Amino acid sequence: MLKKIEYGGILNSKQIASDPFKSPPAAIRDEPHFHLRFAELLQPRIRRALRAGFEELAPQLQQLSLVPITFDGGGSAAYVDHFRPDTAFVTLGATYAVSTNRAPGDMKVSWKWRSDYRHSQNLFFQEQYKQVLSQLIGVKRLDTNGSLAVSLSIPWTAGGHGQLTLLMSIWYLGMLAAEETNWTL
């Protein structure tokens, strides 16, 4: 015979601290390990931040021309030209078969790509810079002459007064992707 156990006491008495965010995380060995850490540490927090933001803005969404979105893996949206990006900002509640990835993301470890490779004297680094840009779908276009705005890298350790953090920068990209009239693929 099974004995019924009541768990109310433990549920009411035990408090679990919020999951701490160690920045930077433990050493990352390779790109698959980086993807794992990203999915574990960043994606859930960015999803929660987007959800909280859209809940707060709910009465103004139409006026602001915003579409509630979420942040997920690249397979959560329809592929463009058979390309599966690493991450996706997709309309909340849409299915992968019809949802457009409003801001596809391709993740690279820092030893494979850096934004300052653009001006490197080393031709290999210049090629690496262009290779990564060729994989990107969404880049801020500055004009019709092909000029692009490419941000500087934001390290895991970034933070403090007036400094953009990794989490905040990805959240902000999501908010830009949520704008109904300010994005195209």
Coordinates of C-alpha atoms in Angstrom, one line a residue:
M1 CA 0.0 0.0 0.0
L2 CA 1.3 3.4 -1.0
K3 CA 1.4 6.1 1.7
K4 CA 0.2 9.5 0.7
I5 CA 2.8 12.1 1.4
E6 CA 1.9 15.8 1.7
Y7 CA 4.4 18.2 0.2
G8 CA 2.8 21.4 1.2
G9 CA 5.1 22.0 4.1
I10 CA 8.3 21.7 2.1
L11 CA 6.8 23.8 -0.7
N12 CA 5.9 26.6 1.7
S13 CA 9.1 26.5 3.7
K14 CA 11.9 26.0 1.2
Q15 CA 12.9 28.9 -0.9
I16 CA 15.1 28.4 -4.0
A17 CA 17.3 31.3 -4.9
S18 CA 17.1 32.5 -8.5
D19 CA 19.5 30.8 -10.9
P20 CA 22.7 32.9 -10.7
F21 CA 24.2 34.1 -13.9
K22 CA 28.0 33.6 -13.8
S23 CA 29.7 35.9 -16.2
P24 CA 31.8 34.8 -17.9
P25 CA 30.7 31.2 -17.7
A26 CA 33.3 28.4 -17.2
A27 CA 35.8 28.0 -20.0
I28 CA 34.3 27.1 -23.3
R29 CA 36.2 24.5 -25.3
D30 CA 34.6 24.5 -28.7
E31 CA 31.6 25.8 -30.7
P32 CA 29.1 23.1 -29.7
H33 CA 30.0 23.8 -26.0
F34 CA 29.4 27.5 -26.7
H35 CA 26.0 26.7 -28.2
L36 CA 25.1 24.6 -25.1
R37 CA 26.1 27.4 -22.7
F38 CA 24.2 30.0 -24.8
A39 CA 21.0 27.9 -24.7
E40 CA 21.4 27.3 -21.0
L41 CA 22.3 30.7 -19.8
L42 CA 21.1 33.3 -22.3
Q43 CA 18.0 32.0 -24.2
P44 CA 15.7 31.5 -21.2
R45 CA 16.6 35.0 -19.7
I46 CA 16.1 36.7 -23.0
R47 CA 12.7 35.0 -23.5
R48 CA 11.6 36.1 -20.0
A49 CA 12.8 39.6 -20.6
L50 CA 10.9 39.8 -23.9
R51 CA 7.8 38.3 -22.3
A52 CA 7.9 40.9 -19.5
G53 CA 8.5 43.7 -21.9
F54 CA 5.5 42.8 -24.1
E55 CA 3.3 42.3 -21.0
E56 CA 4.2 45.8 -19.9
L57 CA 3.6 47.3 -23.4
A58 CA 0.4 45.3 -24.1
P59 CA -1.9 48.3 -24.1
Q60 CA 0.4 50.1 -26.5
L61 CA 1.5 47.4 -28.9
Q62 CA -0.7 48.5 -31.8
Q63 CA 0.1 52.1 -31.3
L64 CA 3.8 51.3 -31.3
S65 CA 3.5 48.9 -34.2
L66 CA 5.0 46.1 -32.2
V67 CA 4.4 42.4 -32.7
P68 CA 5.1 40.2 -29.6
I69 CA 8.0 37.9 -30.3
T70 CA 10.1 35.3 -28.6
F71 CA 13.6 34.1 -28.8
D72 CA 14.4 30.5 -29.8
G73 CA 16.7 28.2 -31.8
G74 CA 17.0 28.7 -35.5
G75 CA 14.8 25.7 -36.3
S76 CA 11.8 27.4 -34.8
A77 CA 11.2 29.5 -37.9
A78 CA 10.8 28.8 -41.6
Y79 CA 14.1 28.4 -43.3
V80 CA 15.2 30.9 -46.0
D81 CA 17.0 29.3 -48.9
H82 CA 17.5 26.1 -46.9
F83 CA 19.6 28.1 -44.3
R84 CA 19.1 27.2 -40.7
P85 CA 20.5 29.9 -38.4
D86 CA 21.5 29.3 -34.8
T87 CA 18.9 31.6 -33.3
A88 CA 15.5 33.1 -34.2
F89 CA 13.3 35.9 -33.1
V90 CA 9.8 34.7 -34.1
T91 CA 6.3 35.9 -33.6
L92 CA 4.8 34.6 -30.4
G93 CA 2.5 31.6 -31.0
A94 CA 3.5 31.0 -34.6
T95 CA 4.5 27.6 -35.9
Y96 CA 7.9 27.0 -37.5
A97 CA 6.3 26.1 -40.8
V98 CA 4.9 29.6 -41.3
S99 CA 6.8 31.8 -38.9
T100 CA 9.4 34.2 -40.3
N101 CA 12.7 34.5 -38.5
R102 CA 12.6 38.3 -37.9
A103 CA 16.3 38.4 -36.9
P104 CA 18.3 35.3 -37.6
G105 CA 21.4 34.8 -35.6
D106 CA 24.7 33.0 -36.3
M107 CA 26.8 32.4 -33.3
K108 CA 30.6 32.3 -33.5
V109 CA 33.2 31.8 -30.8
S110 CA 35.6 34.7 -30.3
W111 CA 38.6 32.8 -31.5
K112 CA 36.9 32.4 -34.9
W113 CA 35.7 35.9 -35.6
R114 CA 36.1 39.4 -34.2
S115 CA 34.7 42.6 -35.6
D116 CA 38.1 44.2 -35.8
Y117 CA 39.1 41.6 -38.4
R118 CA 37.6 44.0 -40.9
H119 CA 40.6 46.2 -40.7
S120 CA 43.2 43.6 -40.2
Q121 CA 46.4 43.5 -42.4
N122 CA 46.2 39.7 -42.3
L123 CA 44.3 38.5 -45.4
F124 CA 43.1 35.4 -43.6
F125 CA 41.4 37.5 -40.9
Q126 CA 39.8 39.7 -43.5
E127 CA 38.5 36.6 -45.2
Q128 CA 37.1 35.3 -41.9
Y129 CA 35.3 38.6 -41.3
K130 CA 33.7 38.5 -44.8
Q131 CA 32.8 34.8 -44.4
V132 CA 30.8 35.4 -41.3
L133 CA 29.1 38.4 -42.8
S134 CA 28.1 36.3 -45.8
Q135 CA 26.3 33.9 -43.5
L136 CA 24.2 36.7 -41.9
I137 CA 20.7 37.4 -43.2
G138 CA 19.9 40.5 -41.1
V139 CA 22.4 43.3 -41.0
K140 CA 21.6 47.0 -40.7
R141 CA 21.9 48.5 -44.1
L142 CA 23.0 52.1 -44.0
D143 CA 22.3 53.0 -47.6
T144 CA 21.6 51.4 -51.1
N145 CA 25.4 51.4 -51.9
G146 CA 26.0 48.3 -49.7
S147 CA 27.3 50.1 -46.6
L148 CA 26.6 48.0 -43.5
A149 CA 26.7 48.8 -39.8
V150 CA 28.5 46.1 -37.9
S151 CA 28.6 46.3 -34.1
L152 CA 31.7 45.8 -32.0
S153 CA 31.8 42.6 -30.0
I154 CA 30.1 42.6 -26.6
P155 CA 32.0 40.3 -24.2
W156 CA 30.4 38.1 -21.5
T157 CA 32.0 40.3 -18.9
A158 CA 30.5 43.6 -20.1
G159 CA 28.4 45.4 -17.6
G160 CA 28.2 48.3 -15.3
H161 CA 26.8 51.8 -15.5
G162 CA 26.4 53.0 -19.1
Q163 CA 27.7 49.8 -20.5
L164 CA 25.6 47.5 -22.7
T165 CA 25.5 43.9 -21.5
L166 CA 25.2 40.8 -23.7
L167 CA 21.7 40.1 -22.4
M168 CA 20.5 43.6 -22.9
S169 CA 22.0 43.8 -26.4
I170 CA 20.2 40.6 -27.6
W171 CA 17.0 41.8 -25.9
Y172 CA 17.3 45.1 -27.8
L173 CA 17.8 43.3 -31.1
G174 CA 14.6 41.4 -30.3
M175 CA 12.7 44.6 -29.7
L176 CA 14.0 46.0 -33.0
A177 CA 12.8 42.7 -34.7
A178 CA 9.4 43.2 -33.1
E179 CA 8.8 46.5 -34.9
E180 CA 6.2 45.9 -37.6
T181 CA 7.5 48.5 -40.1
N182 CA 11.3 48.5 -39.4
W183 CA 12.5 45.1 -40.6
T184 CA 12.8 43.1 -43.8
L185 CA 14.5 40.0 -44.9

